[in-house]
XYZ file of C-alpha atoms in Angstrom:
197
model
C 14.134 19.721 -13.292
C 15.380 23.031 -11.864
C 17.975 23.342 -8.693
C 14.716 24.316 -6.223
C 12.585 21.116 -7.341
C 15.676 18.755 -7.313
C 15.651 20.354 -3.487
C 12.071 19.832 -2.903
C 11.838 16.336 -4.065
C 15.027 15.512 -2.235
C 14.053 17.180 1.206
C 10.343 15.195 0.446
C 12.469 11.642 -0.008
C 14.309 12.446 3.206
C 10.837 13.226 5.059
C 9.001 10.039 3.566
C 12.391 7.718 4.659
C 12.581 8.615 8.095
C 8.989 8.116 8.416
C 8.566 5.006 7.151
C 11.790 3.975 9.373
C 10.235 5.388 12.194
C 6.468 3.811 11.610
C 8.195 0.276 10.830
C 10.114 0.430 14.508
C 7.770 2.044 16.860
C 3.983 2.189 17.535
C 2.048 4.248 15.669
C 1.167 6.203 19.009
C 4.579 6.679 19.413
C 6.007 8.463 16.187
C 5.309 12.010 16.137
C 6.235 14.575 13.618
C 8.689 16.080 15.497
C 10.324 12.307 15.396
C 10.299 12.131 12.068
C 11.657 15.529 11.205
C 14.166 15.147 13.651
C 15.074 11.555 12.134
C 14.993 13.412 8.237
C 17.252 16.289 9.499
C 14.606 18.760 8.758
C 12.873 21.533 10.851
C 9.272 20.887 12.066
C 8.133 23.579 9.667
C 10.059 22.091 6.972
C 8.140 18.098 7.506
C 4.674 20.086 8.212
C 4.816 22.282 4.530
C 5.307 19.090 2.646
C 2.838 16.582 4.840
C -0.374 17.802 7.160
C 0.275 14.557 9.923
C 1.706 12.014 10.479
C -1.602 9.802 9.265
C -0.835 11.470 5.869
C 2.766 10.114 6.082
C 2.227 6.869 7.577
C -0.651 5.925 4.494
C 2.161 7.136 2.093
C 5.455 6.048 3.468
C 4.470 3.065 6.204
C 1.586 2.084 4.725
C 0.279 0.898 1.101
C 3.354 3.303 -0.564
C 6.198 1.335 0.889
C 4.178 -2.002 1.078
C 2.522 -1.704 -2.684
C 4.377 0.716 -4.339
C 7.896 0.610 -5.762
C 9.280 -2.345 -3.753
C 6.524 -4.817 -4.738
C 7.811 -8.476 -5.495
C 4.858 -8.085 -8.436
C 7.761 -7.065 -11.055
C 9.080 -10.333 -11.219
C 6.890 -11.737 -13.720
C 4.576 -14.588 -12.609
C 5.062 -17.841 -14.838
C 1.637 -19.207 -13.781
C -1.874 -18.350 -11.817
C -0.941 -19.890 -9.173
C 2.641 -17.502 -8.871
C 0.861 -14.896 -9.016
C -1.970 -15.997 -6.448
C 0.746 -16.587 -3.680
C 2.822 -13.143 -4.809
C -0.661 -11.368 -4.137
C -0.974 -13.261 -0.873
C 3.118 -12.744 0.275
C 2.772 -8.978 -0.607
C -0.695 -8.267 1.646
C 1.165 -10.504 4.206
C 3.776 -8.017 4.835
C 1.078 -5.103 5.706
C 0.198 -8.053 8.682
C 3.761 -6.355 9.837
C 2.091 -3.462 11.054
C -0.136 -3.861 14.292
C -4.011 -3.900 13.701
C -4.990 -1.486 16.067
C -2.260 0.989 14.080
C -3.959 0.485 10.939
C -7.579 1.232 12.221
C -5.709 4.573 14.314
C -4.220 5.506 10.726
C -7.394 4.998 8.725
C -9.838 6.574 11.348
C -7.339 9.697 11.086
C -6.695 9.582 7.627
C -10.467 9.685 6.944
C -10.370 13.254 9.137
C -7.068 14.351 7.495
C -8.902 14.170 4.194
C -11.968 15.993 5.387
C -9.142 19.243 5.394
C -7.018 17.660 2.450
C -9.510 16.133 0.018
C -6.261 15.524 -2.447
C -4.590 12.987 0.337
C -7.061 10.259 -0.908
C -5.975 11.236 -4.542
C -2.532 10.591 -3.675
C -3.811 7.593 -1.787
C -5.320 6.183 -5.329
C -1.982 7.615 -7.076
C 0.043 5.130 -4.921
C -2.694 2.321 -5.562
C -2.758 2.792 -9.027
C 1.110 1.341 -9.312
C 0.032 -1.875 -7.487
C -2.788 -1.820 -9.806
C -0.658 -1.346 -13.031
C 1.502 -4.360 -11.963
C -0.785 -7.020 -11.477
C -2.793 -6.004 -14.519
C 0.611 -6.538 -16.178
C 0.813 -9.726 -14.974
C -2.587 -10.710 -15.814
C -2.114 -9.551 -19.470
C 0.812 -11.670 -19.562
C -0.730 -14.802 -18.073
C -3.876 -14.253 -20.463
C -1.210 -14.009 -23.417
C 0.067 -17.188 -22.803
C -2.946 -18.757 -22.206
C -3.578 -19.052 -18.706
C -6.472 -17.064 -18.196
C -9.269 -17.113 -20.775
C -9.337 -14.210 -23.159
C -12.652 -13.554 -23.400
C -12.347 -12.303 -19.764
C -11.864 -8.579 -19.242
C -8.752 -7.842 -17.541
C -9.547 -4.292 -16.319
C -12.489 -6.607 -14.958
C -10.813 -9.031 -13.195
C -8.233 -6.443 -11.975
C -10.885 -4.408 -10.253
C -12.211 -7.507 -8.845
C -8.547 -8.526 -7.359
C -7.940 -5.020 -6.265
C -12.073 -5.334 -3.780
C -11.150 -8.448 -2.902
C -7.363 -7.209 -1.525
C -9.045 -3.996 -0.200
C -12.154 -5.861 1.948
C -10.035 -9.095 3.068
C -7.565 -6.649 5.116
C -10.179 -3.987 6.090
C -12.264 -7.375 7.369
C -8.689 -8.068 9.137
C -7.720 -5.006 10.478
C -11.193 -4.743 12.320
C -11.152 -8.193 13.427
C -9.092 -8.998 16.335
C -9.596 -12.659 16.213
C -8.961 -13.279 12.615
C -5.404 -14.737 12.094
C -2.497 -13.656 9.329
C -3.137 -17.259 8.170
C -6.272 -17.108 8.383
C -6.240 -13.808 6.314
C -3.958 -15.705 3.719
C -6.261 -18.617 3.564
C -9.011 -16.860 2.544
C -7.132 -14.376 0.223
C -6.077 -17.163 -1.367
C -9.280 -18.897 -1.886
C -11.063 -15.252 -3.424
C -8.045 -14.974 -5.860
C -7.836 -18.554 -7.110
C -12.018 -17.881 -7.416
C -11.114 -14.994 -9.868
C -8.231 -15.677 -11.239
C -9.093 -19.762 -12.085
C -12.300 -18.577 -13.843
């Protein structure tokens, strides 16, 4: 990697930290992109030629990115179905961090954002696709050993895991009366469904 993309991808890590600093402290309402450039040490300009909005940067850096991505609990190997069930669970639990009403602001934008960036859901399904990777890692490894039966496709049953994630907090996020526990119950009771099979 040459001096100018070392630059880039540094200047980028600096953008994507202050914003997910800035979405995990304030209201999504509140954080601007001003905020966040001023928080990465960057000019306006600089924050705008790598991300559109700030709905682009809070999906990426305060949203499934941070919570999914790179610091997901999922690397440490599950030794049964039922570790794995409750890692699932623990790991949706901490998007319950960010207020509802946040999440349906972000996704409501997000969908407009990518009506002018068509390649922000791409990136979107980039950042997916490492969650993805990890638990169909784990589900090899749990079929391997004899936990899940092997006549069952994985790339199956990962798709499957993957809806049921995706419509259990979209089902949340929409519903103001519907509880974190309640959201865990029930995420638990679809994933020991598929994964118990």
């Amino acid at each position: 990697m040459g001096v100018r993309e070392t630059k880039k991808k540094e200047l980028q890590e600096k953008i994507l930290k202050a914003a997910k600093e800035l979405f995990l402290e304030e209201e999504f309402d509140q954080v601007t992109m001003s905020k966040i450039a001023k928080r990465a040490g960057v000019g306006l300009g600089t924050a705008y030629n790598y991300y559109a909005s700030k709905e682009e940067l809070y999906l990426v850096a305060g949203g499934t990115a941070y919570i999914l991505g790179a610091e997901s609990d999922i690397d440490n190997v599950p030794f049964s179905v039922e570790e794995l069930i409750n890692t699932l669970v623990n790991e949706i639990k901490k998007m319950t961090g960010i207020e509802k009403s946040s999440w349906r602001v972000s996704l409501s934008s997000l969908t407009k954002a990518a009506e002018k960036k068509p390649s922000l859901f791409l990136e979107l399904i980039e950042i997916d696709h490492l969650f993805i990777e990890k638990v169909e890692e784990a589900i090899n490894k749990l079929q391997t050993k004899g936990d899940i039966k092997a006549d069952v496709s994985v790339s199956l049953l990962v798709e499957l895991v993957y809806d049921a994630i995706f419509t259990s907090l979209l089902f949340y996020f929409y519903n103001e009366e519907e509880t974190v526990e309640e959201l865990s119950n029930k995420l638990s009771d679809k994933l020991s469904i598929l994964l118990k099979i």
